[in-house]
Amino acid sequence: MKRNYWENMAASYQEEIFDVLQQDKKKLLVRAIRKYSKPNQQVMDIGCAVGKWLPVLSPLFKKVIALDISTNNLKIAQQLHPGLKNVDYKRADMSNPTLRVPKVEFGICINAILTPHAKDRLVFFNNLKKCIKTNGTLVLTVPSLESYLLTRIVQQQFNIDRKEFSETISGKKALVKWKNIMQGVGEIDQVPHKHFLEEELTLNLNKSGFQVLEIKKIEYPWSTEFNRPPRWLHSPKPWDWMVVAKKD
Ligand SMILES: C[S@@+](CC[C@H](N)C(=O)[O-])C[C@H]1O[C@@H](n2cnc3c(N)ncnc32)[C@H](O)[C@@H]1O
């Protein structure tokens, strides 16, 4: 999942990519951003894509830096939000070890640390550390590995969407998949994406100089995982992890 993947996705981004802002029905993320934001602060939207979060951030902060690896995404974000005058757009790769990033008091990073490559994630976390000022706040969302496994366990146990989940693979492909899942890398639409355990996420953040203040589930309906979820299937729901962390 390198730059090309995101550049090529840009044109169909709105149809293809899961919309966390819209699907977070309890508005936990918006509430967390409002709770910790201050109007004199600068915020960076790290992995902003087509800028869905910019209308939320722009009125709450003095300045917004919308950062993404993809030029195509940034162009769309700019076209969609010509009225947001306090937004600067910046193309940068958070997995570049020599990246020079502006330092801000507040960062949001919503489902952008998805790369299956451990080295790229390590550098990404390191750059998060570099771009948030001491005592600054980070609001981070990542896919949950617990939720990914729960979906597959529930699917098998109750025979849901059998066709969509049935797959026979062997040999090299099976070995790659097995190695991936042992590292929390599961496929979404046949593309390997990193998913995090709660404890793993806390550990990663601590190692990058952040203290976790809040960790919550952003819950979604089962229709986001299954085409035909059973009517009785309510709780537990699938989820992403949301963390609010403070930089040491
Ligand atoms: C799933 S989208 C999430 C977009 C947005 N945060 C949202 O919630 O609507 C992930 C975004 O992260 C960006 N991204 C992925 N890896 C990145 C990296 N190494 N540096 C900067 N941006 C990255 C992608 O280009 C993509 O726009």
Short mmCIF file of N, CA and C and ligand atoms in Angstrom, two decimals, residues 6 13 17-18 20 45-50 52-53 67-70 73 92-95 110-112 114 124, ligand 1:
data_model
loop_
_atom_site.label_atom_id
_atom_site.label_comp_id
_atom_site.label_asym_id
_atom_site.label_seq_id
_atom_site.Cartn_x
_atom_site.Cartn_y
_atom_site.Cartn_z
N TRP A 6 -2.84 4.87 -3.39
CA TRP A 6 -3.73 5.97 -2.99
C TRP A 6 -3.96 6.94 -4.14
N TYR A 13 -12.49 7.43 -4.80
CA TYR A 13 -12.36 7.41 -3.33
C TYR A 13 -13.73 7.44 -2.63
N ILE A 17 -14.04 4.02 -0.39
CA ILE A 17 -13.40 4.04 0.94
C ILE A 17 -14.42 4.35 2.03
N PHE A 18 -14.32 3.56 3.08
CA PHE A 18 -15.23 3.64 4.22
C PHE A 18 -15.18 5.04 4.85
N VAL A 20 -15.59 7.12 7.88
CA VAL A 20 -15.67 7.04 9.35
C VAL A 20 -16.52 8.18 9.91
N ASP A 45 -4.43 17.40 9.85
CA ASP A 45 -5.23 16.23 9.50
C ASP A 45 -4.30 15.31 8.71
N ILE A 46 -3.81 14.27 9.39
CA ILE A 46 -2.75 13.42 8.84
C ILE A 46 -3.38 12.25 8.07
N GLY A 47 -3.20 12.26 6.77
CA GLY A 47 -3.90 11.29 5.92
C GLY A 47 -5.31 11.80 5.66
N CYS A 48 -5.40 13.05 5.19
CA CYS A 48 -6.71 13.73 5.09
C CYS A 48 -7.55 13.24 3.92
N ALA A 49 -6.90 12.58 2.94
CA ALA A 49 -7.60 12.11 1.72
C ALA A 49 -8.35 13.26 1.04
N VAL A 50 -9.66 13.08 0.79
CA VAL A 50 -10.40 14.11 0.06
C VAL A 50 -10.99 15.17 1.00
N LYS A 52 -12.65 15.02 4.17
CA LYS A 52 -13.97 14.93 4.82
C LYS A 52 -13.99 15.62 6.18
N TRP A 53 -12.83 15.60 6.89
CA TRP A 53 -12.79 16.16 8.23
C TRP A 53 -12.54 17.67 8.24
N LEU A 67 -2.74 17.09 5.37
CA LEU A 67 -1.57 16.36 4.84
C LEU A 67 -1.99 15.01 4.29
N ASP A 68 -1.45 14.69 3.12
CA ASP A 68 -1.71 13.36 2.55
C ASP A 68 -0.56 12.98 1.62
N ILE A 69 -0.40 11.67 1.44
CA ILE A 69 0.64 11.16 0.53
C ILE A 69 0.24 11.36 -0.93
N SER A 70 -1.06 11.53 -1.18
CA SER A 70 -1.57 11.52 -2.56
C SER A 70 -1.90 12.93 -3.06
N ASN A 73 -5.61 13.04 -4.20
CA ASN A 73 -6.55 13.25 -3.09
C ASN A 73 -6.57 14.72 -2.66
N ALA A 92 2.86 14.85 1.70
CA ALA A 92 4.01 14.29 2.43
C ALA A 92 3.73 12.83 2.74
N ASP A 93 4.83 12.07 2.81
CA ASP A 93 4.73 10.64 3.14
C ASP A 93 5.15 10.44 4.59
N MET A 94 4.20 10.08 5.44
CA MET A 94 4.48 9.89 6.87
C MET A 94 5.37 8.66 7.11
N SER A 95 5.59 7.85 6.08
CA SER A 95 6.49 6.70 6.23
C SER A 95 7.88 7.00 5.65
N ILE A 110 -7.07 9.65 11.03
CA ILE A 110 -8.23 8.76 11.00
C ILE A 110 -8.03 7.71 9.91
N ASN A 111 -7.81 6.49 10.34
CA ASN A 111 -7.62 5.34 9.44
C ASN A 111 -6.62 5.61 8.31
N ALA A 112 -5.47 6.10 8.70
CA ALA A 112 -4.40 6.33 7.71
C ALA A 112 -3.21 5.39 7.95
N LEU A 114 -2.45 2.19 7.81
CA LEU A 114 -3.05 0.95 7.31
C LEU A 114 -2.02 0.06 6.63
N PHE A 124 5.98 5.88 10.50
CA PHE A 124 4.75 6.68 10.60
C PHE A 124 4.57 7.13 12.06
C1 LIG B 1 -8.71 5.39 4.42
S1 LIG B 1 -8.12 6.95 3.95
C2 LIG B 1 -8.69 7.91 5.35
C3 LIG B 1 -8.94 9.33 4.99
C4 LIG B 1 -9.47 10.30 6.02
N1 LIG B 1 -8.64 10.38 7.19
C5 LIG B 1 -10.91 10.04 6.39
O1 LIG B 1 -11.17 9.62 7.52
O2 LIG B 1 -11.79 10.29 5.57
C6 LIG B 1 -6.39 6.87 4.26
C7 LIG B 1 -5.63 8.08 3.75
O3 LIG B 1 -4.30 8.04 4.31
C8 LIG B 1 -3.37 8.45 3.32
N2 LIG B 1 -2.07 7.84 3.64
C9 LIG B 1 -1.78 6.53 3.66
N3 LIG B 1 -0.48 6.36 3.96
C10 LIG B 1 0.05 7.61 4.13
C11 LIG B 1 1.36 8.08 4.43
N4 LIG B 1 2.37 7.25 4.58
N5 LIG B 1 1.54 9.42 4.54
C12 LIG B 1 0.52 10.28 4.34
N6 LIG B 1 -0.74 9.88 4.04
C13 LIG B 1 -0.98 8.56 3.93
C14 LIG B 1 -3.96 7.92 2.01
O4 LIG B 1 -3.49 8.63 0.89
C15 LIG B 1 -5.47 8.12 2.24
O5 LIG B 1 -5.87 9.36 1.73
#
